[in-house]
Amino acid sequence: MLLACALLSVSSYMPAVRAQQTRTPAETPTTSRERRAQAYAKLLEGQRYFLNARRNDTESIKLAQQAFQQAAALDPTIAEAHTALAEIAFLSLQDMEQATREAGIAASIDRDNLGAHRLLSRIYSIKSGMPEGRLDKAMVERAISELREVSRLYPGDAESWALLGEFYLATGRNEEAIDAFTHWSAAPPPTEARIFQYITGGRELSPDAAAARLGEALTSAGRTTEAIAAFRRAISLNPDNREYLLLLNGAFEAGGSKDIGTLAELQRMVTVDPNNATALQLLARAKARNGQVDEAVELLRSRLKGSIEDFNYHLMISYLYNQAGRGNEAVAAARKALELAPPSRQEMTTSALLALSSAQERAGDAKGSEESLRRILSKEPDNATALNNLGYFLVERNERLEEALLMIQRAVSAEPTNPSFLDSLGWAFFRLGRFEEAERHLVEAARLDQTSATIQEHLGDTYEKRGKNELARAAWQKALSLSVAQDGTTRLKAKLNGK
């Protein structure tokens, strides 16, 4: 887990040498003052060697190291000498243990040594396991402790707030993550982002990324109004980033409300850039959620060109009709998409068949739905989505439940954090009467996706079976706020009314 020297700009990382140590005793013998002066001279000498060293200039690095060691020997109270030795070990020698030891000495000499705390925060962040996707809790806590020190000493440091937010999110401390990301959003743009990108797997450290990350944390906390505001800020800072549009839409869906402001924002984006297909499709989905399904469909149809470019529009039209419970119209749109898929583009054929099977199921054509999914599996036997969907449709019809469970379990094994797959697995256990297992998987599905009316309804049904009636009503109420299909709304109202 060692970093090449090129990852950091030494000149921006090196702390300035102080004119005077704050720990100087009130009365110091002349010999001590001379030694201190000699120590600072060595510190400056080492700094010159270090800052002027070229990559792989081992001789200059060695001379810098010797000068810093001499400075530390001449005056043990100079924290900067140990900070500099830690930087050499980290940047040039790639010796993490020595870097940790020297930075620790510097921080113990001077608690306010920013360079030492920053270096320790980066070392522990690298050792935390975050770059590999597996967290070492002890190292995470050490990283958090050092990052707090950095943010205390330098409240405008974007990197420390951003990393704090990431570690808080990774350890389930959402409110603390929101606070950290809020500080990151207010911090000035950083000049160096490569360490952060290495630790987080390529995330940006820019102001728009800060606003977007804050929005994600707020969405997870259910604070959707604030999340929408954060995503709008991200979009205003970087209008070309289409991921921010998807995040904005997710916050809108999670809120379960008719946000006229979001509709207006999406409409403005489409007006400014008629070729922004992402904004157009999000606007159509927003209109459909507000009950304007026909308007949404017409909006998409107005962009049809009679060519292969229409493929995604037909898929979206099928999706909107399906969500509204209009199965036959959804089938027709999916078939148009399937007709546009070239034989050489299996992924397009698969997408169209998935849409078609869902529409057929909605239209009551169970046989046709299964045939469409079997057609995918004949070419792609391990297609997780097809396995999940076929299993789920069988569960919904209460048919061949054991076979359905096996298919869904294969899908979950392929994508263990997919909330739709976890919902299917929970619902299969529900149908089999295994309610405790059903609850466990449905709770996790609801945690991962707070915008699905289906997941919330299934969770409510499971809570009721387990005698948790208040939780059941809360889940059904949330499902009702998210539902756009008339049949779903009617069914949920009946459950809430005790029918």
Short mmCIF file of C-alpha atoms in Angstrom, two decimals:
data_model
loop_
_atom_site.label_atom_id
_atom_site.label_comp_id
_atom_site.label_asym_id
_atom_site.label_seq_id
_atom_site.Cartn_x
_atom_site.Cartn_y
_atom_site.Cartn_z
CA MET A 1 0.00 0.00 0.00
CA LEU A 2 2.86 2.36 -0.76
CA LEU A 3 2.53 5.53 -2.75
CA ALA A 4 4.94 6.78 -5.35
CA CYS A 5 6.55 10.14 -4.75
CA ALA A 6 4.64 11.57 -7.67
CA LEU A 7 1.39 11.40 -5.71
CA LEU A 8 2.23 14.50 -3.69
CA SER A 9 3.59 17.93 -4.32
CA VAL A 10 6.36 18.20 -1.78
CA SER A 11 6.51 21.98 -1.93
CA SER A 12 2.86 22.26 -0.96
CA TYR A 13 3.15 19.59 1.72
CA MET A 14 6.33 20.73 3.48
CA PRO A 15 5.61 22.80 6.62
CA ALA A 16 7.23 26.18 7.00
CA VAL A 17 10.07 26.37 9.52
CA ARG A 18 9.03 28.43 12.51
CA ALA A 19 11.06 31.44 13.51
CA GLN A 20 10.94 30.37 17.16
CA GLN A 21 9.76 27.33 19.06
CA THR A 22 6.85 28.02 21.39
CA ARG A 23 8.36 25.63 23.92
CA THR A 24 11.53 27.68 24.51
CA PRO A 25 12.17 27.91 28.29
CA ALA A 26 12.14 31.33 29.89
CA GLU A 27 15.82 31.10 30.71
CA THR A 28 18.10 29.14 28.38
CA PRO A 29 21.91 28.82 28.68
CA THR A 30 23.94 30.31 25.85
CA THR A 31 25.08 26.84 24.81
CA SER A 32 21.45 25.77 24.38
CA ARG A 33 20.69 28.85 22.31
CA GLU A 34 23.67 28.05 20.11
CA ARG A 35 22.54 24.46 19.69
CA ARG A 36 19.06 25.67 18.80
CA ALA A 37 20.49 28.03 16.22
CA GLN A 38 22.59 25.20 14.80
CA ALA A 39 19.50 22.96 14.76
CA TYR A 40 17.51 25.51 12.76
CA ALA A 41 20.39 25.93 10.36
CA LYS A 42 20.38 22.16 9.80
CA LEU A 43 16.60 22.23 9.41
CA LEU A 44 16.89 24.86 6.68
CA GLU A 45 19.71 22.93 5.04
CA GLY A 46 17.66 19.73 4.99
CA GLN A 47 14.68 21.58 3.63
CA ARG A 48 16.74 22.97 0.74
CA TYR A 49 17.98 19.50 -0.16
CA PHE A 50 14.48 18.04 0.07
CA LEU A 51 12.66 20.72 -1.89
CA ASN A 52 15.27 20.78 -4.64
CA ALA A 53 15.55 17.01 -4.96
CA ARG A 54 14.50 15.53 -8.29
CA ARG A 55 12.61 12.28 -8.52
CA ASN A 56 14.86 9.35 -7.58
CA ASP A 57 17.58 11.82 -6.48
CA THR A 58 18.74 9.51 -3.72
CA GLU A 59 21.83 11.56 -2.87
CA SER A 60 19.84 14.75 -2.16
CA ILE A 61 17.27 12.78 -0.19
CA LYS A 62 20.02 11.19 1.88
CA LEU A 63 21.64 14.57 2.58
CA ALA A 64 18.24 16.01 3.57
CA GLN A 65 17.61 13.10 5.91
CA GLN A 66 21.01 13.51 7.55
CA ALA A 67 20.46 17.23 8.06
CA PHE A 68 17.04 16.67 9.66
CA GLN A 69 18.46 13.96 11.92
CA GLN A 70 21.22 16.34 13.02
CA ALA A 71 18.63 19.06 13.69
CA ALA A 72 16.62 16.68 15.88
CA ALA A 73 19.76 15.61 17.78
CA LEU A 74 20.84 19.22 18.37
CA ASP A 75 17.43 20.27 19.70
CA PRO A 76 14.95 17.47 20.61
CA THR A 77 12.15 20.06 20.97
CA ILE A 78 12.04 20.86 17.25
CA ALA A 79 8.91 19.06 16.04
CA GLU A 80 9.48 20.11 12.42
CA ALA A 81 12.64 18.00 12.17
CA HIS A 82 10.64 14.86 12.93
CA THR A 83 7.84 15.96 10.60
CA ALA A 84 10.39 16.35 7.81
CA LEU A 85 11.90 12.93 8.55
CA ALA A 86 8.39 11.47 8.43
CA GLU A 87 7.79 13.08 5.03
CA ILE A 88 11.04 11.64 3.65
CA ALA A 89 10.07 8.19 4.92
CA PHE A 90 6.58 8.51 3.40
CA LEU A 91 7.36 10.21 0.12
CA SER A 92 10.84 9.02 -0.79
CA LEU A 93 11.62 5.87 1.18
CA GLN A 94 8.05 4.54 1.14
CA ASP A 95 8.55 3.35 4.71
CA MET A 96 5.15 3.73 6.34
CA GLU A 97 6.28 2.51 9.75
CA GLN A 98 9.13 5.00 10.00
CA ALA A 99 6.86 7.76 8.72
CA THR A 100 4.27 6.92 11.37
CA ARG A 101 6.89 6.84 14.12
CA GLU A 102 8.50 10.17 13.20
CA ALA A 103 5.15 11.93 12.70
CA GLY A 104 4.01 10.60 16.07
CA ILE A 105 7.10 12.05 17.74
CA ALA A 106 6.45 15.41 16.08
CA ALA A 107 2.81 15.45 17.26
CA SER A 108 3.84 14.52 20.81
CA ILE A 109 6.36 17.40 20.90
CA ASP A 110 3.89 19.89 19.45
CA ARG A 111 0.17 19.00 19.48
CA ASP A 112 -0.47 21.80 16.98
CA ASN A 113 1.95 20.54 14.34
CA LEU A 114 -0.30 20.50 11.27
CA GLY A 115 2.16 18.64 9.04
CA ALA A 116 2.46 15.75 11.48
CA HIS A 117 -1.29 15.34 11.89
CA ARG A 118 -1.89 15.61 8.15
CA LEU A 119 0.71 12.97 7.42
CA LEU A 120 -0.67 10.64 10.09
CA SER A 121 -4.20 11.16 8.74
CA ARG A 122 -3.07 10.14 5.27
CA ILE A 123 -1.12 7.13 6.49
CA TYR A 124 -4.02 5.83 8.56
CA SER A 125 -6.47 6.57 5.73
CA ILE A 126 -4.34 4.51 3.35
CA LYS A 127 -4.10 1.71 5.93
CA SER A 128 -7.83 1.86 6.65
CA GLY A 129 -8.61 -0.52 3.81
CA MET A 130 -10.88 1.97 2.07
CA PRO A 131 -8.86 1.85 -1.19
CA GLU A 132 -9.48 -1.92 -1.31
CA GLY A 133 -13.09 -1.75 -0.14
CA ARG A 134 -12.53 -3.52 3.19
CA LEU A 135 -12.33 -1.41 6.33
CA ASP A 136 -9.96 -1.95 9.25
CA LYS A 137 -12.00 -0.40 12.07
CA ALA A 138 -8.98 0.36 14.26
CA MET A 139 -7.21 2.20 11.44
CA VAL A 140 -10.42 4.01 10.51
CA GLU A 141 -10.73 5.37 14.05
CA ARG A 142 -7.10 6.49 14.01
CA ALA A 143 -7.65 8.21 10.68
CA ILE A 144 -10.76 9.96 12.01
CA SER A 145 -8.86 11.14 15.10
CA GLU A 146 -6.04 12.63 13.02
CA LEU A 147 -8.42 14.15 10.48
CA ARG A 148 -10.22 15.91 13.31
CA GLU A 149 -6.89 17.37 14.40
CA VAL A 150 -6.20 18.60 10.86
CA SER A 151 -9.64 20.19 10.60
CA ARG A 152 -9.15 21.80 14.02
CA LEU A 153 -5.85 23.32 12.98
CA TYR A 154 -6.96 24.19 9.45
CA PRO A 155 -10.79 24.50 9.27
CA GLY A 156 -10.66 25.30 5.56
CA ASP A 157 -8.98 22.03 4.55
CA ALA A 158 -11.26 20.34 2.00
CA GLU A 159 -9.40 17.03 2.06
CA SER A 160 -9.75 16.44 5.80
CA TRP A 161 -13.48 17.22 5.82
CA ALA A 162 -14.08 15.09 2.73
CA LEU A 163 -12.23 12.09 4.15
CA LEU A 164 -13.97 12.50 7.50
CA GLY A 165 -17.30 12.38 5.70
CA GLU A 166 -16.33 9.24 3.80
CA PHE A 167 -15.21 7.45 6.97
CA TYR A 168 -18.32 8.52 8.88
CA LEU A 169 -20.53 7.22 6.07
CA ALA A 170 -18.60 3.95 5.91
CA THR A 171 -19.10 3.42 9.64
CA GLY A 172 -22.79 4.32 9.72
CA ARG A 173 -22.45 7.76 11.33
CA ASN A 174 -24.63 9.61 8.88
CA GLU A 175 -25.27 12.79 10.84
CA GLU A 176 -21.54 13.27 11.44
CA ALA A 177 -20.96 12.64 7.73
CA ILE A 178 -23.49 15.35 6.87
CA ASP A 179 -21.67 17.79 9.16
CA ALA A 180 -18.29 16.93 7.58
CA PHE A 181 -19.61 17.24 4.03
CA THR A 182 -21.24 20.56 4.94
CA HIS A 183 -17.82 21.88 6.02
CA TRP A 184 -16.27 20.44 2.85
CA SER A 185 -18.85 22.28 0.74
CA ALA A 186 -17.90 25.56 2.43
CA ALA A 187 -14.13 25.02 2.08
CA PRO A 188 -12.09 26.69 -0.68
CA PRO A 189 -11.16 24.51 -3.68
CA PRO A 190 -8.07 22.37 -2.92
CA THR A 191 -4.92 22.54 -5.01
CA GLU A 192 -4.07 18.86 -4.59
CA ALA A 193 -6.55 15.97 -4.84
CA ARG A 194 -4.52 12.89 -5.77
CA ILE A 195 -4.23 11.45 -2.26
CA PHE A 196 -8.00 11.78 -1.75
CA GLN A 197 -8.66 10.18 -5.13
CA TYR A 198 -6.34 7.29 -4.29
CA ILE A 199 -8.02 6.63 -0.95
CA THR A 200 -11.58 6.92 -2.26
CA GLY A 201 -11.12 5.10 -5.55
CA GLY A 202 -11.15 8.13 -7.82
CA ARG A 203 -13.72 10.46 -6.25
CA GLU A 204 -13.34 14.13 -7.05
CA LEU A 205 -12.45 16.73 -4.42
CA SER A 206 -14.08 19.62 -6.28
CA PRO A 207 -16.76 21.99 -4.89
CA ASP A 208 -19.48 20.42 -7.05
CA ALA A 209 -18.48 16.95 -5.84
CA ALA A 210 -18.76 18.24 -2.26
CA ALA A 211 -22.31 19.48 -2.86
CA ALA A 212 -23.28 16.20 -4.51
CA ARG A 213 -21.80 14.08 -1.72
CA LEU A 214 -23.63 16.19 0.84
CA GLY A 215 -26.83 15.63 -1.12
CA GLU A 216 -26.30 11.86 -1.06
CA ALA A 217 -25.82 11.84 2.70
CA LEU A 218 -28.90 14.02 3.20
CA THR A 219 -30.96 11.71 0.98
CA SER A 220 -29.90 8.70 3.05
CA ALA A 221 -30.97 10.56 6.18
CA GLY A 222 -34.40 11.28 4.70
CA ARG A 223 -33.72 15.02 4.54
CA THR A 224 -34.81 15.25 0.93
CA THR A 225 -35.60 18.96 0.76
CA GLU A 226 -32.04 19.79 1.82
CA ALA A 227 -30.70 17.07 -0.48
CA ILE A 228 -32.49 18.55 -3.47
CA ALA A 229 -30.96 21.96 -2.68
CA ALA A 230 -27.49 20.40 -2.46
CA PHE A 231 -27.88 18.60 -5.80
CA ARG A 232 -29.11 21.78 -7.45
CA ARG A 233 -25.97 23.53 -6.22
CA ALA A 234 -23.83 20.71 -7.64
CA ILE A 235 -25.60 21.05 -10.99
CA SER A 236 -25.16 24.82 -11.00
CA LEU A 237 -21.42 24.35 -10.43
CA ASN A 238 -21.09 21.62 -13.04
CA PRO A 239 -24.07 21.62 -15.44
CA ASP A 240 -22.54 18.97 -17.72
CA ASN A 241 -22.38 16.26 -15.04
CA ARG A 242 -25.36 14.03 -15.77
CA GLU A 243 -24.78 11.91 -12.68
CA TYR A 244 -25.92 14.90 -10.62
CA LEU A 245 -29.21 14.88 -12.51
CA LEU A 246 -29.73 11.23 -11.58
CA LEU A 247 -28.96 12.01 -7.94
CA LEU A 248 -31.40 14.92 -8.00
CA ASN A 249 -34.05 12.61 -9.40
CA GLY A 250 -33.31 10.05 -6.70
CA ALA A 251 -33.79 12.67 -3.99
CA PHE A 252 -37.02 13.75 -5.64
CA GLU A 253 -38.30 10.16 -5.68
CA ALA A 254 -37.18 9.55 -2.10
CA GLY A 255 -39.19 12.54 -0.96
CA GLY A 256 -42.36 11.12 -2.43
CA SER A 257 -43.71 14.61 -3.00
CA LYS A 258 -44.71 16.76 -5.95
CA ASP A 259 -41.74 19.09 -6.06
CA ILE A 260 -42.76 21.77 -8.53
CA GLY A 261 -39.34 23.37 -8.17
CA THR A 262 -37.59 20.22 -9.38
CA LEU A 263 -39.97 19.96 -12.33
CA ALA A 264 -39.22 23.55 -13.23
CA GLU A 265 -35.47 22.95 -12.92
CA LEU A 266 -35.61 19.91 -15.21
CA GLN A 267 -37.81 21.78 -17.67
CA ARG A 268 -35.29 24.62 -17.73
CA MET A 269 -32.44 22.18 -18.44
CA VAL A 270 -34.35 20.59 -21.31
CA THR A 271 -35.18 24.01 -22.75
CA VAL A 272 -31.55 25.13 -22.55
CA ASP A 273 -30.24 21.84 -23.97
CA PRO A 274 -32.88 19.92 -25.95
CA ASN A 275 -30.31 17.19 -26.66
CA ASN A 276 -29.80 16.41 -22.97
CA ALA A 277 -31.45 13.00 -23.06
CA THR A 278 -30.83 12.38 -19.36
CA ALA A 279 -32.65 15.56 -18.30
CA LEU A 280 -35.46 14.79 -20.74
CA GLN A 281 -36.03 11.30 -19.35
CA LEU A 282 -35.86 12.55 -15.77
CA LEU A 283 -38.41 15.23 -16.60
CA ALA A 284 -40.68 12.57 -18.08
CA ARG A 285 -40.34 10.42 -14.96
CA ALA A 286 -41.06 13.42 -12.73
CA LYS A 287 -44.21 14.23 -14.71
CA ALA A 288 -45.34 10.60 -14.49
CA ARG A 289 -44.85 10.61 -10.72
CA ASN A 290 -47.10 13.66 -10.58
CA GLY A 291 -49.81 11.71 -12.39
CA GLN A 292 -49.08 13.25 -15.80
CA VAL A 293 -48.29 9.97 -17.53
CA ASP A 294 -49.69 10.91 -20.94
CA GLU A 295 -47.84 14.23 -20.89
CA ALA A 296 -44.65 12.39 -19.99
CA VAL A 297 -45.08 9.93 -22.85
CA GLU A 298 -45.82 12.69 -25.34
CA LEU A 299 -42.68 14.51 -24.21
CA LEU A 300 -40.62 11.43 -25.08
CA ARG A 301 -42.46 10.74 -28.32
CA SER A 302 -41.73 14.27 -29.48
CA ARG A 303 -38.06 13.28 -29.66
CA LEU A 304 -38.55 10.13 -31.79
CA LYS A 305 -36.66 10.17 -35.08
CA GLY A 306 -37.65 6.83 -36.59
CA SER A 307 -34.14 5.42 -36.11
CA ILE A 308 -32.11 3.29 -33.70
CA GLU A 309 -31.69 6.44 -31.60
CA ASP A 310 -35.29 5.92 -30.47
CA PHE A 311 -34.40 2.72 -28.61
CA ASN A 312 -33.99 4.27 -25.14
CA TYR A 313 -37.06 6.46 -25.55
CA HIS A 314 -39.24 3.43 -26.28
CA LEU A 315 -37.79 1.66 -23.24
CA MET A 316 -38.59 4.67 -21.06
CA ILE A 317 -42.13 4.88 -22.45
CA SER A 318 -42.62 1.21 -21.64
CA TYR A 319 -41.32 1.81 -18.12
CA LEU A 320 -43.67 4.75 -17.52
CA TYR A 321 -46.71 2.83 -18.75
CA ASN A 322 -45.70 -0.16 -16.66
CA GLN A 323 -45.34 1.95 -13.51
CA ALA A 324 -48.78 3.42 -14.17
CA GLY A 325 -50.30 -0.07 -14.46
CA ARG A 326 -50.99 0.24 -18.18
CA GLY A 327 -49.53 -3.12 -19.19
CA ASN A 328 -50.74 -3.42 -22.79
CA GLU A 329 -49.33 -0.03 -23.72
CA ALA A 330 -46.09 -0.94 -21.96
CA VAL A 331 -45.89 -4.14 -24.03
CA ALA A 332 -46.34 -2.22 -27.28
CA ALA A 333 -43.56 0.23 -26.44
CA ALA A 334 -41.18 -2.57 -25.38
CA ARG A 335 -41.82 -4.42 -28.66
CA LYS A 336 -40.87 -1.28 -30.60
CA ALA A 337 -37.60 -1.14 -28.68
CA LEU A 338 -36.97 -4.82 -29.39
CA GLU A 339 -37.50 -4.25 -33.12
CA LEU A 340 -34.79 -1.58 -33.07
CA ALA A 341 -32.17 -3.80 -31.38
CA PRO A 342 -29.63 -5.03 -33.97
CA PRO A 343 -28.85 -8.79 -33.88
CA SER A 344 -25.21 -7.94 -33.15
CA ARG A 345 -26.13 -5.93 -30.01
CA GLN A 346 -27.10 -8.58 -27.47
CA GLU A 347 -27.12 -6.05 -24.63
CA MET A 348 -29.83 -4.04 -26.40
CA THR A 349 -31.87 -7.16 -27.05
CA THR A 350 -31.54 -8.14 -23.40
CA SER A 351 -32.69 -4.69 -22.19
CA ALA A 352 -35.70 -4.78 -24.50
CA LEU A 353 -36.65 -8.32 -23.44
CA LEU A 354 -36.40 -7.38 -19.76
CA ALA A 355 -38.76 -4.46 -20.35
CA LEU A 356 -41.07 -6.64 -22.44
CA SER A 357 -41.26 -9.38 -19.80
CA SER A 358 -42.15 -6.86 -17.06
CA ALA A 359 -44.83 -5.33 -19.29
CA GLN A 360 -46.23 -8.75 -20.18
CA GLU A 361 -46.42 -9.66 -16.50
CA ARG A 362 -48.27 -6.40 -15.83
CA ALA A 363 -50.65 -7.12 -18.71
CA GLY A 364 -51.45 -10.58 -17.29
CA ASP A 365 -49.50 -12.55 -19.91
CA ALA A 366 -47.57 -14.80 -17.52
CA LYS A 367 -46.58 -17.28 -20.22
CA GLY A 368 -45.25 -14.55 -22.52
CA SER A 369 -43.33 -12.95 -19.64
CA GLU A 370 -41.58 -16.21 -18.78
CA GLU A 371 -40.78 -16.90 -22.44
CA SER A 372 -39.11 -13.48 -22.79
CA LEU A 373 -36.92 -14.13 -19.73
CA ARG A 374 -36.11 -17.68 -20.85
CA ARG A 375 -35.01 -16.20 -24.16
CA ILE A 376 -32.45 -14.08 -22.31
CA LEU A 377 -31.26 -16.99 -20.17
CA SER A 378 -30.78 -19.18 -23.25
CA LYS A 379 -28.04 -16.74 -24.32
CA GLU A 380 -26.92 -15.56 -20.87
CA PRO A 381 -27.62 -18.31 -18.30
CA ASP A 382 -26.09 -16.26 -15.47
CA ASN A 383 -27.88 -13.00 -16.22
CA ALA A 384 -28.69 -11.87 -12.67
CA THR A 385 -31.54 -9.56 -13.64
CA ALA A 386 -33.30 -12.21 -15.70
CA LEU A 387 -32.87 -14.76 -12.90
CA ASN A 388 -34.24 -12.33 -10.35
CA ASN A 389 -37.18 -11.25 -12.47
CA LEU A 390 -38.23 -14.76 -13.39
CA GLY A 391 -37.96 -15.83 -9.77
CA TYR A 392 -39.93 -12.81 -8.60
CA PHE A 393 -42.72 -13.30 -11.13
CA LEU A 394 -43.08 -16.92 -10.03
CA VAL A 395 -43.24 -15.79 -6.40
CA GLU A 396 -45.87 -13.17 -7.24
CA ARG A 397 -47.99 -15.91 -8.84
CA ASN A 398 -47.22 -18.21 -5.88
CA GLU A 399 -45.90 -20.88 -8.27
CA ARG A 400 -42.82 -23.17 -8.06
CA LEU A 401 -41.59 -21.28 -5.01
CA GLU A 402 -38.53 -23.43 -4.32
CA GLU A 403 -37.35 -23.06 -7.94
CA ALA A 404 -37.98 -19.33 -7.71
CA LEU A 405 -35.99 -19.06 -4.47
CA LEU A 406 -32.98 -20.76 -6.04
CA MET A 407 -33.01 -18.41 -9.03
CA ILE A 408 -33.27 -15.34 -6.81
CA GLN A 409 -30.48 -16.60 -4.56
CA ARG A 410 -28.24 -16.92 -7.62
CA ALA A 411 -29.05 -13.32 -8.53
CA VAL A 412 -28.27 -12.09 -4.99
CA SER A 413 -25.00 -14.02 -4.97
CA ALA A 414 -24.00 -12.13 -8.11
CA GLU A 415 -25.11 -8.72 -6.75
CA PRO A 416 -25.45 -8.92 -2.95
CA THR A 417 -26.20 -5.21 -2.49
CA ASN A 418 -28.87 -4.90 -5.20
CA PRO A 419 -32.01 -3.75 -3.33
CA SER A 420 -34.39 -5.14 -5.96
CA PHE A 421 -32.82 -8.57 -5.70
CA LEU A 422 -32.91 -8.45 -1.88
CA ASP A 423 -36.58 -7.48 -2.07
CA SER A 424 -37.26 -10.50 -4.29
CA LEU A 425 -35.42 -12.76 -1.86
CA GLY A 426 -37.34 -11.38 1.11
CA TRP A 427 -40.63 -11.77 -0.73
CA ALA A 428 -39.79 -15.37 -1.65
CA PHE A 429 -39.15 -16.16 2.02
CA PHE A 430 -42.44 -14.41 2.86
CA ARG A 431 -44.37 -16.63 0.45
CA LEU A 432 -42.65 -19.66 1.95
CA GLY A 433 -43.74 -18.59 5.43
CA ARG A 434 -40.18 -17.87 6.60
CA PHE A 435 -41.00 -14.42 7.96
CA GLU A 436 -37.89 -13.81 10.07
CA GLU A 437 -35.64 -14.35 7.03
CA ALA A 438 -38.02 -12.26 4.95
CA GLU A 439 -37.79 -9.34 7.37
CA ARG A 440 -33.99 -9.42 7.47
CA HIS A 441 -33.64 -9.14 3.69
CA LEU A 442 -36.45 -6.62 3.25
CA VAL A 443 -35.06 -4.31 5.95
CA GLU A 444 -31.74 -4.31 4.11
CA ALA A 445 -33.47 -3.70 0.77
CA ALA A 446 -35.34 -0.72 2.26
CA ARG A 447 -32.11 0.65 3.69
CA LEU A 448 -30.45 0.50 0.28
CA ASP A 449 -33.42 1.92 -1.64
CA GLN A 450 -35.73 4.37 0.08
CA THR A 451 -37.68 5.19 -3.11
CA SER A 452 -39.42 1.87 -3.78
CA ALA A 453 -43.10 1.57 -2.92
CA THR A 454 -42.91 -2.19 -3.56
CA ILE A 455 -40.13 -2.77 -1.02
CA GLN A 456 -41.98 -0.74 1.61
CA GLU A 457 -45.23 -2.61 0.98
CA HIS A 458 -43.51 -5.99 1.23
CA LEU A 459 -41.80 -4.86 4.44
CA GLY A 460 -45.14 -3.74 5.88
CA ASP A 461 -46.74 -7.08 5.02
CA THR A 462 -43.87 -8.89 6.74
CA TYR A 463 -44.05 -6.72 9.85
CA GLU A 464 -47.77 -7.48 10.09
CA LYS A 465 -47.13 -11.22 9.93
CA ARG A 466 -44.61 -10.83 12.77
CA GLY A 467 -47.05 -8.87 14.91
CA LYS A 468 -45.23 -5.54 14.51
CA ASN A 469 -48.34 -3.60 13.61
CA GLU A 470 -47.05 -0.05 14.14
CA LEU A 471 -44.03 -0.74 11.96
CA ALA A 472 -46.33 -2.31 9.38
CA ARG A 473 -48.50 0.82 9.20
CA ALA A 474 -45.44 3.07 8.93
CA ALA A 475 -44.08 1.02 6.03
CA TRP A 476 -47.43 0.96 4.23
CA GLN A 477 -47.82 4.71 4.72
CA LYS A 478 -44.42 5.31 3.17
CA ALA A 479 -45.27 2.94 0.32
CA LEU A 480 -48.46 4.94 -0.29
CA SER A 481 -46.48 8.19 -0.50
CA LEU A 482 -44.23 6.60 -3.12
CA SER A 483 -46.86 4.77 -5.15
CA VAL A 484 -47.84 6.08 -8.61
CA ALA A 485 -49.90 3.11 -9.85
CA GLN A 486 -53.63 3.29 -9.12
CA ASP A 487 -53.92 -0.40 -8.21
CA GLY A 488 -51.05 -0.08 -5.75
CA THR A 489 -52.55 3.03 -4.18
CA THR A 490 -55.94 1.34 -3.76
CA ARG A 491 -54.39 -1.77 -2.22
CA LEU A 492 -52.28 0.21 0.25
CA LYS A 493 -55.22 2.34 1.36
CA ALA A 494 -57.16 -0.84 2.04
CA LYS A 495 -54.33 -2.21 4.20
CA LEU A 496 -54.09 1.03 6.14
CA ASN A 497 -57.85 0.94 6.70
CA GLY A 498 -57.56 -2.59 8.07
CA LYS A 499 -59.25 -4.31 5.15
#
